Short mmCIF file of C-alpha atoms in Angstrom, two decimals:
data_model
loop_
_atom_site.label_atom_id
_atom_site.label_comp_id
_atom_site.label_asym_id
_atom_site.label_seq_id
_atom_site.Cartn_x
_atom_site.Cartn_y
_atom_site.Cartn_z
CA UNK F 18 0.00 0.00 0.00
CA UNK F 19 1.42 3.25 -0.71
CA UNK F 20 1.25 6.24 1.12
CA UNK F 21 -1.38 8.10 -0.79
CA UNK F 22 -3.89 5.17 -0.54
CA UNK F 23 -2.77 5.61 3.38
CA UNK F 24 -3.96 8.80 3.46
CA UNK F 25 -6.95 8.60 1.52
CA UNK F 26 -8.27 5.69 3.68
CA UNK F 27 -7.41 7.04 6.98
CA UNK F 28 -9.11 10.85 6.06
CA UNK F 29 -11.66 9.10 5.28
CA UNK F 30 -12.35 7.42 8.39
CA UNK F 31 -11.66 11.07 9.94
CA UNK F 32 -14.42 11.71 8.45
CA UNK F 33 -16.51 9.52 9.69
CA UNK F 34 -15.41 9.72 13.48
CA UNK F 35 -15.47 13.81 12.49
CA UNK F 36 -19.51 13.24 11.65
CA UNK F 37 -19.92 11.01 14.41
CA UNK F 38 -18.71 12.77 16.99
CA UNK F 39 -20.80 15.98 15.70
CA UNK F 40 -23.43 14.18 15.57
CA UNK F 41 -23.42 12.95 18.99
CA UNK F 42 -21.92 16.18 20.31
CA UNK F 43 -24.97 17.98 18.60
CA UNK F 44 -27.52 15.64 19.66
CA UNK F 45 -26.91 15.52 23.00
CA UNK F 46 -27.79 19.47 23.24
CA UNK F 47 -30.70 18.90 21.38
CA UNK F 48 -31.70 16.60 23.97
CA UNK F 49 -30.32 18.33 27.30
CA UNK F 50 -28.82 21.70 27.30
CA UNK F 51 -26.77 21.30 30.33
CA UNK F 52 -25.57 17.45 28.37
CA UNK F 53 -22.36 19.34 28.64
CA UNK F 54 -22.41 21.72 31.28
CA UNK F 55 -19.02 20.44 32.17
CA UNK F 56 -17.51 21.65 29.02
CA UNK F 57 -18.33 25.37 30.07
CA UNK F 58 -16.52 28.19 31.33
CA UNK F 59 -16.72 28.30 35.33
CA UNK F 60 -18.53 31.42 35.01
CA UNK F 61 -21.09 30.33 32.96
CA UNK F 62 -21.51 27.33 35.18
CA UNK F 63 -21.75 29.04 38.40
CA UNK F 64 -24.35 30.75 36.39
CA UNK F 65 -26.85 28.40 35.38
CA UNK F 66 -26.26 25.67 38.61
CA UNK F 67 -26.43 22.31 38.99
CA UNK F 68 -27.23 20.04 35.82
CA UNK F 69 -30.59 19.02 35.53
CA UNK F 70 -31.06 14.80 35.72
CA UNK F 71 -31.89 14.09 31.71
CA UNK F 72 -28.67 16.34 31.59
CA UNK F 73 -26.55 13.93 33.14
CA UNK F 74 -28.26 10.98 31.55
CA UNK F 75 -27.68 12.43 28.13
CA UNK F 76 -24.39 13.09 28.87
CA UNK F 77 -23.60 9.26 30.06
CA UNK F 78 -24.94 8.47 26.90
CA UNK F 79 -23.06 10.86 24.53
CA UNK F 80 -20.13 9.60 26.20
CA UNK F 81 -20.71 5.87 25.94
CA UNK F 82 -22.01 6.36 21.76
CA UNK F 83 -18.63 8.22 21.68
CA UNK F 84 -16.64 5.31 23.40
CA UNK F 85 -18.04 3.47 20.95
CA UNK F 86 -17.17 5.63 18.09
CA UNK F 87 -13.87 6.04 18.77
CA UNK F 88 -13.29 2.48 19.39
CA UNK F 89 -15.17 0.76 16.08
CA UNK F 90 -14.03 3.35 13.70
CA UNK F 91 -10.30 2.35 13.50
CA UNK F 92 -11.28 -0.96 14.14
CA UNK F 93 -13.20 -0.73 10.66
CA UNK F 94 -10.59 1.28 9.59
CA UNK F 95 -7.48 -0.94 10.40
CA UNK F 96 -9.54 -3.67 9.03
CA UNK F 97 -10.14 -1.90 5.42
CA UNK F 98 -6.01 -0.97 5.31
CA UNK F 99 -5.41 -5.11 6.00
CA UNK F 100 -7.60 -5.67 3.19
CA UNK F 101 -6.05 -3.35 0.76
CA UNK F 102 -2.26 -4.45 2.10
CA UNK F 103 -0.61 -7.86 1.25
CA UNK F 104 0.59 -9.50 4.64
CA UNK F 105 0.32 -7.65 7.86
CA UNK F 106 0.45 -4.37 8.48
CA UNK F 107 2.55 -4.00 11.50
CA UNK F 108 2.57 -0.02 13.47
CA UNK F 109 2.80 2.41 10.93
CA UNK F 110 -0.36 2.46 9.19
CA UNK F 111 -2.36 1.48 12.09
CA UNK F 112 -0.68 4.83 13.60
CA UNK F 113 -1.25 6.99 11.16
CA UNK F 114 -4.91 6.39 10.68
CA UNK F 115 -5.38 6.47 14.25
CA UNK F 116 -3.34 9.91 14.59
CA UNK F 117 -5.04 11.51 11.34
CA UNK F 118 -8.73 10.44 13.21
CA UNK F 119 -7.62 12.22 16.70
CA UNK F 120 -6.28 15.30 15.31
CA UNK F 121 -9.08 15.45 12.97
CA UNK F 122 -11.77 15.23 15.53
CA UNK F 123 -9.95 17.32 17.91
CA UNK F 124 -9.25 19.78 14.79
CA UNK F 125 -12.99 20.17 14.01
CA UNK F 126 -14.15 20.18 17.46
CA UNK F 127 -12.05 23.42 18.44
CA UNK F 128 -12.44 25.27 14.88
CA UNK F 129 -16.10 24.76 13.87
CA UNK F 130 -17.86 23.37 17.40
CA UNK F 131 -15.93 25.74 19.95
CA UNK F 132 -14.73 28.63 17.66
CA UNK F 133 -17.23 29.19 14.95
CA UNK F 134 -20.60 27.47 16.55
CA UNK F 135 -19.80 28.13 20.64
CA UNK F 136 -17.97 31.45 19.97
CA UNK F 137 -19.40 33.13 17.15
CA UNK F 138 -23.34 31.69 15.95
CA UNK F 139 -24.24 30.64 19.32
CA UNK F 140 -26.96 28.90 18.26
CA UNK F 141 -29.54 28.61 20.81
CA UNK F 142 -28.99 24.61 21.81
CA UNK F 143 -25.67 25.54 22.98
CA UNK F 144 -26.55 28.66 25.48
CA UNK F 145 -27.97 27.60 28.69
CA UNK F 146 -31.15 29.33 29.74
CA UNK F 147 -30.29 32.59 31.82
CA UNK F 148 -26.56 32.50 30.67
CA UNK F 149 -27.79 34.20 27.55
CA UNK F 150 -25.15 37.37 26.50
CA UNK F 151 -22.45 36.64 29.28
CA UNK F 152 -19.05 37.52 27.92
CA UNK F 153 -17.68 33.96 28.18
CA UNK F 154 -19.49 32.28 25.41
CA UNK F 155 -16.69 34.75 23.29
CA UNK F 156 -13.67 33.14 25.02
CA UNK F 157 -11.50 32.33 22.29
CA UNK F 158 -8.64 31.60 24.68
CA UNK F 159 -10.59 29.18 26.90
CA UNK F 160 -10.66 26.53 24.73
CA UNK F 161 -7.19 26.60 23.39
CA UNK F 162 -6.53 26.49 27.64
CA UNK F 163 -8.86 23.66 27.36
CA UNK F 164 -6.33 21.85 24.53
CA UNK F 165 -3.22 22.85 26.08
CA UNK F 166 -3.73 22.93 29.86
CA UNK F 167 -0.50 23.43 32.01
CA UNK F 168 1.80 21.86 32.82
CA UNK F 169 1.30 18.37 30.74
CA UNK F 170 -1.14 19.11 27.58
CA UNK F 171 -2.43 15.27 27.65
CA UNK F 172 -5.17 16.13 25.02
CA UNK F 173 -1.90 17.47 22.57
CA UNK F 174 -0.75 13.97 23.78
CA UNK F 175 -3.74 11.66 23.20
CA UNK F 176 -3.68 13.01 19.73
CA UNK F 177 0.07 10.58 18.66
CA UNK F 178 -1.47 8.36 21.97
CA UNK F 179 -4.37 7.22 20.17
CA UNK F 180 -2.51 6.45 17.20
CA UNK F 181 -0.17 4.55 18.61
CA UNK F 182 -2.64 2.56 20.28
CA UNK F 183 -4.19 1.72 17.03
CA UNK F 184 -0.55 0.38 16.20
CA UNK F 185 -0.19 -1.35 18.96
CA UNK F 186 -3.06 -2.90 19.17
CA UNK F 187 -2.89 -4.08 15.52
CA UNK F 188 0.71 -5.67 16.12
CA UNK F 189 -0.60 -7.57 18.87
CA UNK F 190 -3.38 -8.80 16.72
CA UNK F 191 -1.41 -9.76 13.97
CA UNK F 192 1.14 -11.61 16.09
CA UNK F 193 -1.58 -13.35 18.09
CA UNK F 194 -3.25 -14.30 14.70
CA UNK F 195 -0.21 -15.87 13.66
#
């Protein structure tokens, strides 16, 4: 397999773990509001209180259809690169289609979900009710903090940790399977 048909399979699952993700992400403020009170500035939680009950339900469940995500995806995607690839696969590809879903995900999330949506629209499913107009919902900075906390940025990390999981996993496969 060469390394364009790498990349071209493993942006494509991106993709999909990109549109899951949203999806769920999206859905789960349709449902509840406050799904991801956690995810807000301090101030804006202090604001609104304590998360309602169907918001903590919703969020268990956005978090568990996410688990899931991000666990079948490269599994489906690993699989597809073995079928296009003669003999095993070993780290590498695993790793990079693993590392190009992360980054991708965690790409999207900050640029359109935090930035553009959070930031800029502020579409109503995304402001909690009496938090309306308060200055954080602008907070550029917040969610780069978010991203790069001090002093270890582990969601920087996860991004080459993920992939390397992928490969990992994969090698182990492969050498179980004989």
């Amino acid at each position: 397999m060469d390394s364009w048909e790498l990349a071209r399979v493993s942006m494509g699952y991106a993709l999909l773990l990109v549109a899951l993700f949203t999806a769920v992400v999206v859905g789960a403020l349709h449902v509840s509001r406050d799904a991801l009170l956690s995810d807000y500035p301090k101030a804006i939680q202090q604001r609104y209180g304590q998360q309602s009950a169907r918001g903590r339900r919703t969020a268990a469940a956005a978090g568990l259809l996410n688990l899931l995500a991000f666990v079948v995806v490269p599994v489906i995607g690993v699989l597809d690169l073995h079928n296009r690839n003669e003999g095993t696969l070993g780290f590498w590809p695993p790793f990079a289609l693993g590392t190009a879903c992360f980054l991708s995900v965690t790409l999207f999330d900050l640029v359109i979900l935090d930035w553009w949506l959070f930031c800029c629209v502020q579409p109503r499913f995304m402001v909690l009710p009496g938090t309306e107009g308060m200055a954080e919902y602008r907070d550029f900075t917040f969610h780069v903090r978010v991203l790069v906390p001090r002093p270890v940025p582990w969601p920087l990390v996860a991004i080459p940790g993920y992939g390397a999981a992928a490969g990992v996993v994969t090698c182990l496969t492969e050498s179980l399977a004989g």
